[in-house]
PDB file of C-alpha atoms and ligand atoms in Angstrom:
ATOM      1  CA  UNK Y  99       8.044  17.913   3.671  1.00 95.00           C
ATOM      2  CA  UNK Y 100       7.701  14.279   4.217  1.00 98.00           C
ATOM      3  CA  UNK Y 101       6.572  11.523   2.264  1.00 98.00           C
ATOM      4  CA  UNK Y 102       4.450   8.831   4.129  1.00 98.00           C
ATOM      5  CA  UNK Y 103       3.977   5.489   1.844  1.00 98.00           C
ATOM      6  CA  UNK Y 104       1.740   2.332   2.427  1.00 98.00           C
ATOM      7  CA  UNK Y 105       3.075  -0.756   2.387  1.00 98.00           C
ATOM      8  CA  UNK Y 106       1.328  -4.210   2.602  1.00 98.00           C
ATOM      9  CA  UNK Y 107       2.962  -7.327   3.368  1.00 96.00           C
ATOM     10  CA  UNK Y 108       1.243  -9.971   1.050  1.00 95.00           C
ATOM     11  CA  UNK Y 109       1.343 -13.664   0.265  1.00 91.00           C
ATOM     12  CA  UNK Y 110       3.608 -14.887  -1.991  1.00 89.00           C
ATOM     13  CA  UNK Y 111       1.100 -15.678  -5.080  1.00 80.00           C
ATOM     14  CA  UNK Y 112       3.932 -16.456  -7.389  1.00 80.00           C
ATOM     15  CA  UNK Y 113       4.507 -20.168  -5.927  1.00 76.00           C
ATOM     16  CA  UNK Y 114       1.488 -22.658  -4.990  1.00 76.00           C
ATOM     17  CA  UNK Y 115      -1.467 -21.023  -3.668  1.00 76.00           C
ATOM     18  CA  UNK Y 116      -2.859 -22.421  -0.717  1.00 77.00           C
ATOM     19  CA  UNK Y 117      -7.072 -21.845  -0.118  1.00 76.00           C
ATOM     20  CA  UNK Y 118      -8.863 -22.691   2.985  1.00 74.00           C
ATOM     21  CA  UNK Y 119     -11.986 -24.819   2.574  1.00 72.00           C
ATOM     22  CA  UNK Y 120     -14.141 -21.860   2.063  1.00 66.00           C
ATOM     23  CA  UNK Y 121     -12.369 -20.317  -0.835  1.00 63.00           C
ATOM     24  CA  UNK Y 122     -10.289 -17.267   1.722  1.00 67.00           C
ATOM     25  CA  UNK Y 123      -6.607 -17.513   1.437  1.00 71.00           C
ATOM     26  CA  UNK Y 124      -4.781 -19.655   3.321  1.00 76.00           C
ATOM     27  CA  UNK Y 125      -2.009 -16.919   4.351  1.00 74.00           C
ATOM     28  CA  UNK Y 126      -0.439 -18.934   7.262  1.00 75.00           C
ATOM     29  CA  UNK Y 127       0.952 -21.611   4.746  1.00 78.00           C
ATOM     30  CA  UNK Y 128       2.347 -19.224   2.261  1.00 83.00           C
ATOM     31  CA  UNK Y 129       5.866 -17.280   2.199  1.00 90.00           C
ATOM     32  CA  UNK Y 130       5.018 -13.632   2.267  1.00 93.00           C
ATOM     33  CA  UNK Y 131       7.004 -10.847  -0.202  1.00 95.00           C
ATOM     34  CA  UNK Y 132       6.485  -7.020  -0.197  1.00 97.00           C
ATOM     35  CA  UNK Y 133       3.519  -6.117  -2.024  1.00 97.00           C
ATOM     36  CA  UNK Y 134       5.339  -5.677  -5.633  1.00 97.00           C
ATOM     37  CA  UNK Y 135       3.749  -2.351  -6.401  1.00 98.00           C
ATOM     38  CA  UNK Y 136       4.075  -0.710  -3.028  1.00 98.00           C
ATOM     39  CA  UNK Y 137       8.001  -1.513  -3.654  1.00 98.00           C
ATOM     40  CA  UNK Y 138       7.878   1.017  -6.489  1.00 98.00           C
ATOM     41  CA  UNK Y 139       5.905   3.473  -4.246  1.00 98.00           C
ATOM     42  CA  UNK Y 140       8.831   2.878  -1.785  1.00 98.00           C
ATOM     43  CA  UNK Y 141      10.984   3.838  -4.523  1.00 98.00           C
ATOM     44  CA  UNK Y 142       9.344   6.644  -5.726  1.00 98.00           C
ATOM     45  CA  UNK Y 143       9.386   8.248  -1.745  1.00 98.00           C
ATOM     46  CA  UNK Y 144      13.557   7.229  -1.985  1.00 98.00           C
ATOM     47  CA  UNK Y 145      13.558   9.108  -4.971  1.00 98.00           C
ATOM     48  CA  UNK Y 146      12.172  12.123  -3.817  1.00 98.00           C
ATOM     49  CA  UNK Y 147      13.925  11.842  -0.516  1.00 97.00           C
ATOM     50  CA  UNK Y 148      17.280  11.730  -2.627  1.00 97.00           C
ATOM     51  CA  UNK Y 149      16.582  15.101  -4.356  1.00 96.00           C
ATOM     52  CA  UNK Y 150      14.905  16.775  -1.900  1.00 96.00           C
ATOM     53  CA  UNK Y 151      16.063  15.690   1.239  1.00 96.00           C
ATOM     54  CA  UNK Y 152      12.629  15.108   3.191  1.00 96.00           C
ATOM     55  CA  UNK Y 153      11.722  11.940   5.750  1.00 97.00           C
ATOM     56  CA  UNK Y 154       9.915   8.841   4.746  1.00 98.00           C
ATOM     57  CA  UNK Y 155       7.919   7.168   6.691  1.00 98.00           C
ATOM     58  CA  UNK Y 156       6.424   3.936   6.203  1.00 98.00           C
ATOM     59  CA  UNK Y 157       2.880   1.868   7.073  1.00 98.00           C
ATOM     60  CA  UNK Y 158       1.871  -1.123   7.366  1.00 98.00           C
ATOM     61  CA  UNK Y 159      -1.345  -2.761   9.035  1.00 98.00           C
ATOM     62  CA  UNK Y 160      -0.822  -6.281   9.516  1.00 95.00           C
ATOM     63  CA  UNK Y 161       0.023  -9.340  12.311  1.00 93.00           C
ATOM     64  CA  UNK Y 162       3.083  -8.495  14.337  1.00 94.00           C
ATOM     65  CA  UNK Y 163       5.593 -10.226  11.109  1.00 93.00           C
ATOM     66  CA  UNK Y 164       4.987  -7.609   9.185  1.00 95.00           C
ATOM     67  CA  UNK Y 165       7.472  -5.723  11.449  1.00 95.00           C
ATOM     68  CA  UNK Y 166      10.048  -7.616   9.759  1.00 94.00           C
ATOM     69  CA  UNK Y 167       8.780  -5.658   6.472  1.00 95.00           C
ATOM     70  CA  UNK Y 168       9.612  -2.381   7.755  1.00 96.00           C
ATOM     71  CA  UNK Y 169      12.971  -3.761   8.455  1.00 94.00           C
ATOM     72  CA  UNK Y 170      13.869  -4.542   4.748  1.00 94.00           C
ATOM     73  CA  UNK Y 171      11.870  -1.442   4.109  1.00 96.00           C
ATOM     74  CA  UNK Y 172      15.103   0.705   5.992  1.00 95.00           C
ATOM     75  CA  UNK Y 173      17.212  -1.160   4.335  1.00 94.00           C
ATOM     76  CA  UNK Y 174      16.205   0.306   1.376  1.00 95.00           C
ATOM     77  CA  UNK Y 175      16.530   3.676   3.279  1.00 95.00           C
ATOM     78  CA  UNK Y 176      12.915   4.706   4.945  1.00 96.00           C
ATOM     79  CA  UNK Y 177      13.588   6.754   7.495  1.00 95.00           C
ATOM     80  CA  UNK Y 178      11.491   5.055  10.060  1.00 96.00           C
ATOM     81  CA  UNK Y 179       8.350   2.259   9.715  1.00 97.00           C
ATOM     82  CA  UNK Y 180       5.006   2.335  11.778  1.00 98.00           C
ATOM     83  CA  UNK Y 181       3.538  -1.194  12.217  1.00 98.00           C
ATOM     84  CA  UNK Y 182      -0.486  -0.658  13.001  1.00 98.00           C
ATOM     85  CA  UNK Y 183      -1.586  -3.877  14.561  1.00 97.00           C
ATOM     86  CA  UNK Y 184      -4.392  -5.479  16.465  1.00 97.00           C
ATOM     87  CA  UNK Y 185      -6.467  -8.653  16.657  1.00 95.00           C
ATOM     88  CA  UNK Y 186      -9.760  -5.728  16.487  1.00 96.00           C
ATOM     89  CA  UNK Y 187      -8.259  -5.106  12.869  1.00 96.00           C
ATOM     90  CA  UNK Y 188      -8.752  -8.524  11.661  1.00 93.00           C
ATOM     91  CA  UNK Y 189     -12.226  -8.990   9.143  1.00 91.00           C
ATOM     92  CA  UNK Y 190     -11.772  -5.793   7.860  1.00 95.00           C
ATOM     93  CA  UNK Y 191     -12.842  -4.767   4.412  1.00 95.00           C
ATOM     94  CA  UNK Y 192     -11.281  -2.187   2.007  1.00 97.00           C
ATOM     95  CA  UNK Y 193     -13.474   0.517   3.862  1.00 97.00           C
ATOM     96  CA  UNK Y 194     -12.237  -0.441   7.195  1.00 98.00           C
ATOM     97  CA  UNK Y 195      -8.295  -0.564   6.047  1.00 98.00           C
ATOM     98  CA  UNK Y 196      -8.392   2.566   4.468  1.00 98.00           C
ATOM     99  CA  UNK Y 197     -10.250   3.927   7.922  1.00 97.00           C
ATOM    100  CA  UNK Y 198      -7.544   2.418   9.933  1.00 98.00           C
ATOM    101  CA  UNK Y 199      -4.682   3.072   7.824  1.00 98.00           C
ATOM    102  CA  UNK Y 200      -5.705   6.915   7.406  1.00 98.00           C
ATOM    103  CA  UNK Y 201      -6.141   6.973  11.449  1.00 98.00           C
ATOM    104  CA  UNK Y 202      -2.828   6.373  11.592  1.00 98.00           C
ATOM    105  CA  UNK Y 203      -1.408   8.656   8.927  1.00 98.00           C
ATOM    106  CA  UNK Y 204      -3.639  11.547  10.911  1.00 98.00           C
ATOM    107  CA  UNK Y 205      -2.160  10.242  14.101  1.00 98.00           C
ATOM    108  CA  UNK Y 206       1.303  11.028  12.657  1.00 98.00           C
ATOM    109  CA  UNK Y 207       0.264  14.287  11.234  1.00 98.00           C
ATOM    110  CA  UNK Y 208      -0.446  15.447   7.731  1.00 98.00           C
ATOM    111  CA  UNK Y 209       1.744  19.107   7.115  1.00 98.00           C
ATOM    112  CA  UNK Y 210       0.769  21.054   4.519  1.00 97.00           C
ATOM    113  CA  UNK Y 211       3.280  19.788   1.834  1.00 97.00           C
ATOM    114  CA  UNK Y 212       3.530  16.122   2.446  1.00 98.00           C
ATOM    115  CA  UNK Y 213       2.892  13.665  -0.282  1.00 98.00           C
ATOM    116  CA  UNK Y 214       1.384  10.150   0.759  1.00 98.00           C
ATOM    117  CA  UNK Y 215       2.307   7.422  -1.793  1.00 98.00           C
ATOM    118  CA  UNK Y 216       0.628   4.206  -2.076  1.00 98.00           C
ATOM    119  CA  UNK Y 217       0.996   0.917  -4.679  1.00 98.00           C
ATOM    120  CA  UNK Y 218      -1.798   0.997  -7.568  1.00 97.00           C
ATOM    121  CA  UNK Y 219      -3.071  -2.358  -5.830  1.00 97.00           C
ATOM    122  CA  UNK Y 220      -2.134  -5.398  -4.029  1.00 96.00           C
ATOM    123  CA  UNK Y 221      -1.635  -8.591  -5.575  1.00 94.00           C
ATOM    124  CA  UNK Y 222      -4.084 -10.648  -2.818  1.00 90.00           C
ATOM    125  CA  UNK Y 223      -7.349  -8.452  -2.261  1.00 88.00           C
ATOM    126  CA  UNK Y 224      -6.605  -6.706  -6.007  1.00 89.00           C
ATOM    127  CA  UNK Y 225      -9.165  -3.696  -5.260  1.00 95.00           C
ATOM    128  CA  UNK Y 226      -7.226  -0.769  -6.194  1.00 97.00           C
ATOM    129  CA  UNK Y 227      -9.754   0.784  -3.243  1.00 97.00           C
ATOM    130  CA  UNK Y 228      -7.349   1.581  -0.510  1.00 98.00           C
ATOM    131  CA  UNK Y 229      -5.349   4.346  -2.052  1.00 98.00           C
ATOM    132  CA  UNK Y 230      -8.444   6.567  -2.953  1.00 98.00           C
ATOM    133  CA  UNK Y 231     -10.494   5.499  -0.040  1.00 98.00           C
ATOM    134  CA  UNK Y 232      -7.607   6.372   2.110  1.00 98.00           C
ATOM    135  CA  UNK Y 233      -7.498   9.930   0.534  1.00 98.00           C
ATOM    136  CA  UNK Y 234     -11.326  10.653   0.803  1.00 98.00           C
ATOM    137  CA  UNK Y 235     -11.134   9.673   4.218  1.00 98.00           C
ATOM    138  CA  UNK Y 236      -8.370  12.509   4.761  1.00 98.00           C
ATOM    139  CA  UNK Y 237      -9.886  14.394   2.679  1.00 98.00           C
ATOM    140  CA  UNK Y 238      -7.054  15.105   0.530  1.00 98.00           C
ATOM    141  CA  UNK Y 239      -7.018  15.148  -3.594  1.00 98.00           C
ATOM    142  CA  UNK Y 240      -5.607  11.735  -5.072  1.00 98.00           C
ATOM    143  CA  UNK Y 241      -4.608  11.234  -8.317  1.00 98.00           C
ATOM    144  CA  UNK Y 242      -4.420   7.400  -9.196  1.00 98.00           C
ATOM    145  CA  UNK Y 243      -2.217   5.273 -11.577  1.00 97.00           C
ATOM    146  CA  UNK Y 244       0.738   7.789 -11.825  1.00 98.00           C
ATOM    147  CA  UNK Y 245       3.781   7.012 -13.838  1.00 98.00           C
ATOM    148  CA  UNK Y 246       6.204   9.854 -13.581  1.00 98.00           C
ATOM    149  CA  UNK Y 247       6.228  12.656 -10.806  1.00 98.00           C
ATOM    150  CA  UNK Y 248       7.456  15.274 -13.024  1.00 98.00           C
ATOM    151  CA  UNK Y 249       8.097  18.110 -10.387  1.00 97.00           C
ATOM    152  CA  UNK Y 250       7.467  18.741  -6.940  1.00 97.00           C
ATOM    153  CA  UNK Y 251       7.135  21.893  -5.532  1.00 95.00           C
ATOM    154  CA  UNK Y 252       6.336  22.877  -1.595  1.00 93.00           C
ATOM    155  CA  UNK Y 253       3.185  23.448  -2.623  1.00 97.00           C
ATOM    156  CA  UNK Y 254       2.096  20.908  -5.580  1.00 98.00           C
ATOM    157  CA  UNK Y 255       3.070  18.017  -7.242  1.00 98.00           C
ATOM    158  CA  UNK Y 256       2.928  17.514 -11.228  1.00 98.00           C
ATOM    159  CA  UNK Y 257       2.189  14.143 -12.589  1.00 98.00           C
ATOM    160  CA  UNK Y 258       1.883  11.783 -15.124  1.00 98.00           C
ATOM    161  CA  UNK Y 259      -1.455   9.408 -14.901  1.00 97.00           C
ATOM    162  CA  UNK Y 260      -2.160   6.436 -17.552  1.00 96.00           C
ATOM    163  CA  UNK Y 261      -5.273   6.265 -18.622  1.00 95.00           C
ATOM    164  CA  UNK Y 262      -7.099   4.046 -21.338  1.00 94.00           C
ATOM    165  CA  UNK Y 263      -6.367   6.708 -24.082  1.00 95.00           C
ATOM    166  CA  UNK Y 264      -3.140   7.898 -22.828  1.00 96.00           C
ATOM    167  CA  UNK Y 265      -1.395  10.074 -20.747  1.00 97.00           C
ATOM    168  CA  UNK Y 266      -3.025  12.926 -18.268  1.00 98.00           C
ATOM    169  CA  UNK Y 267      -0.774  15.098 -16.605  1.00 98.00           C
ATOM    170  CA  UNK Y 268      -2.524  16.570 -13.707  1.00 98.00           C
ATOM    171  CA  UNK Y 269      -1.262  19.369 -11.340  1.00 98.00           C
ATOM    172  CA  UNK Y 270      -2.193  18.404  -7.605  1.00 98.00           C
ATOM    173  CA  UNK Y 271      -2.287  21.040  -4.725  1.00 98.00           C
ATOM    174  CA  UNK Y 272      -0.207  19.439  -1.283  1.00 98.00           C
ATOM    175  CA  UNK Y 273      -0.957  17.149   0.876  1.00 98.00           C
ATOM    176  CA  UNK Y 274      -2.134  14.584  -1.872  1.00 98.00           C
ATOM    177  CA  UNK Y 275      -2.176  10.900  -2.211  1.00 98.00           C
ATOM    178  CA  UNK Y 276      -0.862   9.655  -5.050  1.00 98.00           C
ATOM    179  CA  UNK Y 277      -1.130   5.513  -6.283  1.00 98.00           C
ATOM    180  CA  UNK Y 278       1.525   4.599  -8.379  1.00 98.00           C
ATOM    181  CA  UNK Y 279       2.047   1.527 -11.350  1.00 98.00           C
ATOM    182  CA  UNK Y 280       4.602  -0.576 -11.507  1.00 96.00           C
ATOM    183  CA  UNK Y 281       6.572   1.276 -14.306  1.00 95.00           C
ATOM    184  CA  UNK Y 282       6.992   4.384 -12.333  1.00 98.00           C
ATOM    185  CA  UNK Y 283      10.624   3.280 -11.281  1.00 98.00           C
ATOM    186  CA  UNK Y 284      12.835   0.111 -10.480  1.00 98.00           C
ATOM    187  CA  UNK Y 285      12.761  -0.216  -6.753  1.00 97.00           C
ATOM    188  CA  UNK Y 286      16.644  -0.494  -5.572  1.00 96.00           C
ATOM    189  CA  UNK Y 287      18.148  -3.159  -3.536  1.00 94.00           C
ATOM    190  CA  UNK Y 288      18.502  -2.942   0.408  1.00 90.00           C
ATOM    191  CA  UNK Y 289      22.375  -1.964   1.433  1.00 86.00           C
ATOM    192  CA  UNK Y 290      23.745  -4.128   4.156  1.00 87.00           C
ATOM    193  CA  UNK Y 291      24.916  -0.512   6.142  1.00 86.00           C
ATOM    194  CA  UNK Y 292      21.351   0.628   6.309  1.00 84.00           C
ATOM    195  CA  UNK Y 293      20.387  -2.756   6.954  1.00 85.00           C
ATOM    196  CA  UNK Y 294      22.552  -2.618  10.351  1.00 86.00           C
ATOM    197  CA  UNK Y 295      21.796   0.772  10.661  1.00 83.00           C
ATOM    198  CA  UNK Y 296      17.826  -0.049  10.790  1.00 80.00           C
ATOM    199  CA  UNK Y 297      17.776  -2.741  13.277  1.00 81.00           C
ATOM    200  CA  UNK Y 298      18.694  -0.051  16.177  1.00 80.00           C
ATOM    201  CA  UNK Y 299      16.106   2.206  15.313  1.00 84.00           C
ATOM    202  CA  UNK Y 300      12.638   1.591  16.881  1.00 84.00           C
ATOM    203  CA  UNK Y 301       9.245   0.939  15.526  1.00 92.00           C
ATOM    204  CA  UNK Y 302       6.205   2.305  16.418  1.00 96.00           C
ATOM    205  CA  UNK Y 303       3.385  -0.584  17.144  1.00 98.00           C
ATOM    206  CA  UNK Y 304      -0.204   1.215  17.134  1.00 98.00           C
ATOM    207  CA  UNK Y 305      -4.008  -0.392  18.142  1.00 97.00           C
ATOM    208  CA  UNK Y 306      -7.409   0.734  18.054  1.00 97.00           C
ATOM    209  CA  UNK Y 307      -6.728   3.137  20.620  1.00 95.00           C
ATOM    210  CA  UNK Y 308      -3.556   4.677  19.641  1.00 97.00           C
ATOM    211  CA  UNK Y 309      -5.477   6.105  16.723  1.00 97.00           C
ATOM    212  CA  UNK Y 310      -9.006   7.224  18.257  1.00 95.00           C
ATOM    213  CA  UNK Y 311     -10.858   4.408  16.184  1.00 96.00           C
ATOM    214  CA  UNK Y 312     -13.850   2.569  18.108  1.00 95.00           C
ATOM    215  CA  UNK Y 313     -14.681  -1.340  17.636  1.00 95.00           C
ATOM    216  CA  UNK Y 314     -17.336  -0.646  15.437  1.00 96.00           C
ATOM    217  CA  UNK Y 315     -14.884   1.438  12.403  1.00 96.00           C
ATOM    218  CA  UNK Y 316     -12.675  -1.445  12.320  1.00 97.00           C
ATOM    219  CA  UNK Y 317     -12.734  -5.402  11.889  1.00 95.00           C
ATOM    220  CA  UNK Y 318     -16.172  -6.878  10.112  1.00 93.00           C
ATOM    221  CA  UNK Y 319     -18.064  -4.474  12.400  1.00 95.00           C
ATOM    222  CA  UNK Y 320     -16.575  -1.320  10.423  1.00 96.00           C
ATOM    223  CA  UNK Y 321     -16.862  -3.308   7.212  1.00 96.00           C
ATOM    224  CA  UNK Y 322     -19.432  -1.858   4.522  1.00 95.00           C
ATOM    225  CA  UNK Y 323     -19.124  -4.706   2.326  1.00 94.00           C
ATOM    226  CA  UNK Y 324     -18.907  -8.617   3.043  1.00 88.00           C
ATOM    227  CA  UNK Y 325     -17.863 -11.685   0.409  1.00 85.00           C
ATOM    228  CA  UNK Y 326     -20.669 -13.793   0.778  1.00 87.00           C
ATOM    229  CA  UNK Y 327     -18.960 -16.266  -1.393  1.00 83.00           C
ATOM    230  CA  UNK Y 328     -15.837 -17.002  -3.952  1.00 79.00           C
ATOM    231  CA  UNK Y 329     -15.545 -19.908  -6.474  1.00 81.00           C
ATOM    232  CA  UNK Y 330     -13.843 -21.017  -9.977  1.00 82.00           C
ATOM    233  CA  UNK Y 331     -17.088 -20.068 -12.247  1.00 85.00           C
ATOM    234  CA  UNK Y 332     -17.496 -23.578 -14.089  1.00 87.00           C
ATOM    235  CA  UNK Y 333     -15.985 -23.534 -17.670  1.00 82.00           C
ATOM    236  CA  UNK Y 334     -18.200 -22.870 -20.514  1.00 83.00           C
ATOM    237  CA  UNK Y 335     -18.635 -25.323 -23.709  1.00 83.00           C
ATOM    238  CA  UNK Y 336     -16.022 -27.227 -24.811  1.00 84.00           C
ATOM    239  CA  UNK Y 337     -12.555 -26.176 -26.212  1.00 84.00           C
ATOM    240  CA  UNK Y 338     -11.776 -27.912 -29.683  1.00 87.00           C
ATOM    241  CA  UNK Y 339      -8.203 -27.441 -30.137  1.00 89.00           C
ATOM    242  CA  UNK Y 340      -6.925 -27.429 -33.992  1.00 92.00           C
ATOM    243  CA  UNK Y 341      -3.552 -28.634 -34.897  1.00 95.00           C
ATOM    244  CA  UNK Y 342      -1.884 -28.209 -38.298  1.00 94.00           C
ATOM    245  CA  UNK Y 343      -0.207 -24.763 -39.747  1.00 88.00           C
TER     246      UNK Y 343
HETATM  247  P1  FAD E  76      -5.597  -2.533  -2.613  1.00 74.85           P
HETATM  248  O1  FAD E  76      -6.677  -1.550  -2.463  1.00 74.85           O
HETATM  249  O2  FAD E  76      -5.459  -3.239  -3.914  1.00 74.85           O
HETATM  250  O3  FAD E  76      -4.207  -1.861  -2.210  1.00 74.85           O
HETATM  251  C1  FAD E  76      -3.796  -0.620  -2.751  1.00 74.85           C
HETATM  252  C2  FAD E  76      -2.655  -0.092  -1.928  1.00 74.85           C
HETATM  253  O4  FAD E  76      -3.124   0.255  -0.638  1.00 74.85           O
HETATM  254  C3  FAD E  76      -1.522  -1.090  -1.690  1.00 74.85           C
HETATM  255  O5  FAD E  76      -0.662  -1.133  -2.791  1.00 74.85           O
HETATM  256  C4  FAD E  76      -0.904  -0.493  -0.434  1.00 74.85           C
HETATM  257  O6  FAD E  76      -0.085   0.605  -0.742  1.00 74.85           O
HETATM  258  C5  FAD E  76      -2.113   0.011   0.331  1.00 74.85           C
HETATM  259  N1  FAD E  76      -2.557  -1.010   1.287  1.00 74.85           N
HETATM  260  C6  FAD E  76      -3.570  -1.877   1.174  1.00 74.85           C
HETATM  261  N2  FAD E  76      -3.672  -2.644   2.279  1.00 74.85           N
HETATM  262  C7  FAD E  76      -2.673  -2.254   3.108  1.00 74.85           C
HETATM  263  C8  FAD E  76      -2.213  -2.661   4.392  1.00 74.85           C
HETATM  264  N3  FAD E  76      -2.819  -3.656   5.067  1.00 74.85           N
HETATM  265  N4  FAD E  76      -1.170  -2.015   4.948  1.00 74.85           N
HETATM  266  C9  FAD E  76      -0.547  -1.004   4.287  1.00 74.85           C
HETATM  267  N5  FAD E  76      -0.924  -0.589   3.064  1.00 74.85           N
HETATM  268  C10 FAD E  76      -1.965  -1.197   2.481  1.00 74.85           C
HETATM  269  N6  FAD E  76      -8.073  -9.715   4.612  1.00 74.85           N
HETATM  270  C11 FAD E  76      -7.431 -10.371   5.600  1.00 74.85           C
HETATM  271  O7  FAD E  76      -6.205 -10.474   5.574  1.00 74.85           O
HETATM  272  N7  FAD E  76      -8.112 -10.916   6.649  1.00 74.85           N
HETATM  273  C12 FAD E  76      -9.461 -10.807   6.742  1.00 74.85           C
HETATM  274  O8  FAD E  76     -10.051 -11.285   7.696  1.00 74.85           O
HETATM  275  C13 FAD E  76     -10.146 -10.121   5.728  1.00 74.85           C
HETATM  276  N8  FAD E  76     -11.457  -9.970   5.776  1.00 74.85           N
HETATM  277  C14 FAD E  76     -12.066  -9.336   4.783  1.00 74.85           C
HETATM  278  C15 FAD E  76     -13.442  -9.233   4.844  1.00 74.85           C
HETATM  279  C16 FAD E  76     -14.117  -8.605   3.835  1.00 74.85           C
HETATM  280  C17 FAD E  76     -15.602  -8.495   3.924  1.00 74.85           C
HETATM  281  C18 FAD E  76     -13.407  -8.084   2.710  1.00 74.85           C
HETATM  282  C19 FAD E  76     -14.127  -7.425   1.574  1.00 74.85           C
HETATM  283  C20 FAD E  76     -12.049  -8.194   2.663  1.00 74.85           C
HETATM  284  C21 FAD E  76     -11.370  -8.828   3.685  1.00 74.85           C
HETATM  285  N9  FAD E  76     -10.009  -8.959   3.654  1.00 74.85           N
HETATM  286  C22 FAD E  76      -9.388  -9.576   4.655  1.00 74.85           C
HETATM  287  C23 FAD E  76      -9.230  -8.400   2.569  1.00 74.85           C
HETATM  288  C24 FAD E  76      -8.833  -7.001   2.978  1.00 74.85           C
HETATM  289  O9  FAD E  76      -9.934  -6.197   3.169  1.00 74.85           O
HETATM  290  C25 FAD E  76      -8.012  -6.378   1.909  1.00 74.85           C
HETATM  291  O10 FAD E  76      -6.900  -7.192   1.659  1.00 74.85           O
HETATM  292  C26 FAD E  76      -7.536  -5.024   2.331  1.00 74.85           C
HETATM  293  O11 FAD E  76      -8.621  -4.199   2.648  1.00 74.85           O
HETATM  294  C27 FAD E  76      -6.741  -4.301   1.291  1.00 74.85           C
HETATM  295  O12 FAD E  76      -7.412  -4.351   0.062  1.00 74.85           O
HETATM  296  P2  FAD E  76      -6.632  -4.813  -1.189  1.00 74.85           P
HETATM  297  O13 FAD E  76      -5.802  -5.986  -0.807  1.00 74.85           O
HETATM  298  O14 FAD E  76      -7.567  -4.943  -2.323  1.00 74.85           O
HETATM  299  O15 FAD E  76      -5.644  -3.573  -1.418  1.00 74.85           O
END
């Protein structure tokens, strides 16, 4: 068993918020943090690896940086970090990430009892889309918004899901892809051993053609969707504010 968990490098929304002329982030001026959520998924994959023993095995797709990520990422104790990378990737929608970032969990190879963990969503793009597009891609069940793995077995996973009305606890067969909230866990702090420890080991860097993809899955080309435009909707009426007890 292995777990394999996404991880997206993302701009650091909690200072000032930089945005280019026409409304797109302006990511090269901002300080960039681990996507908070994915940190929990991290920590749910530690977890998991502390009780059961198995590998974990991060991915990212982003500009060469983001190697950096999978540093702190072994710090934490991930077992090794695969950086997918190239200048074909850039444009690409949710469609096209997921396509990309599932090429490379294929690539890596999917055994019949591995559990990929993803964040619920990421704080810049805020779809929610990758983790489930990711899994229909694979073709793998997903269950979304988990709060608690419960058990895990060699053959199934049993977890808790939030939902509007409360809690489902769903039984998944293996391999699944599971997204996971923020209260799932606390993530824990990197050790300064593993830290040193991780800067020897290597990283795998993979392109388009590392995982079988052609120019036309990736980038804007592969992308089903495009923003046509983004703006701060005008405010409607007037606000009367009323002071007194
Ligand atoms: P979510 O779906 O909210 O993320 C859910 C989870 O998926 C995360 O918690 C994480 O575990 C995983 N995940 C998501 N993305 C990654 C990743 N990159 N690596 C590892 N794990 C990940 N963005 C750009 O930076 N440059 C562009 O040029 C660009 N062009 C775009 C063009 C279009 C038409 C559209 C629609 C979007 C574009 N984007 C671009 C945004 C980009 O598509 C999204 O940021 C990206 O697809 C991920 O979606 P999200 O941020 O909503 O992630």
């Amino acid at each position: 068993m292995k777990i394999m968990v996404t991880v997206k490098q993302v701009p650091d929304t909690s200072g000032k918020v930089a945005v280019n002329p026409d409304g797109t982030l302006d990511r090269a001026s901002m300080q960039t943090i681990i996507n908070p959520d994915d940190l929990n998924a991290v920590e749910a994959a530690l977890a998991l690896k502390d009780e059961l023993g198995c590998k974990v095995v991060a991915f990212t797709m982003g500009p060469p940086p983001a190697e950096g990520m999978l540093r702190e990422l072994m710090a934490m104790g991930v077992d090794e970090g695969v950086l997918i990378t190239a200048r074909e990737f850039g444009g690409s929608d949710t469609y096209a990430t997921s396509q990309i970032i599932a090429a490379a969990i294929d690539t890596y190879g999917v055994e019949s009892d591995d559990i990929i963990l993803a964040g619920r969503q990421a704080i810049d793009g805020d779809t929610a889309q990758v983790g489930p597009e990711m899994a229909e891609i694979l073709g793998l069940p997903h269950v979304a918004y988990v709060k608690k793995i419960r058990e895990v077995t060699e053959s199934e996973v049993v977890c808790e899901r939030e939902i509007e009305t409360g809690v489902e606890v769903i039984r998944v067969k293996l391999p699944a892809v599971l997204t996971v909230l923020k209260d799932i866990n606390v993530p824990r702090l990197p050790s300064y051993r593993m830290k040193m420890e991780g800067k020897e080991k290597e990283t795998p860097v993979w392109g388009i053609a590392d995982l079988g993809l052609q120019e036309n899955q990736v980038g804007m080309e592969g992308s089903v969707t495009t923003v046509m435009k983004t703006f701060t909707p005008d405010p409607r009426g007037n606000c009367r504010m009323i002071e007194g007890s």
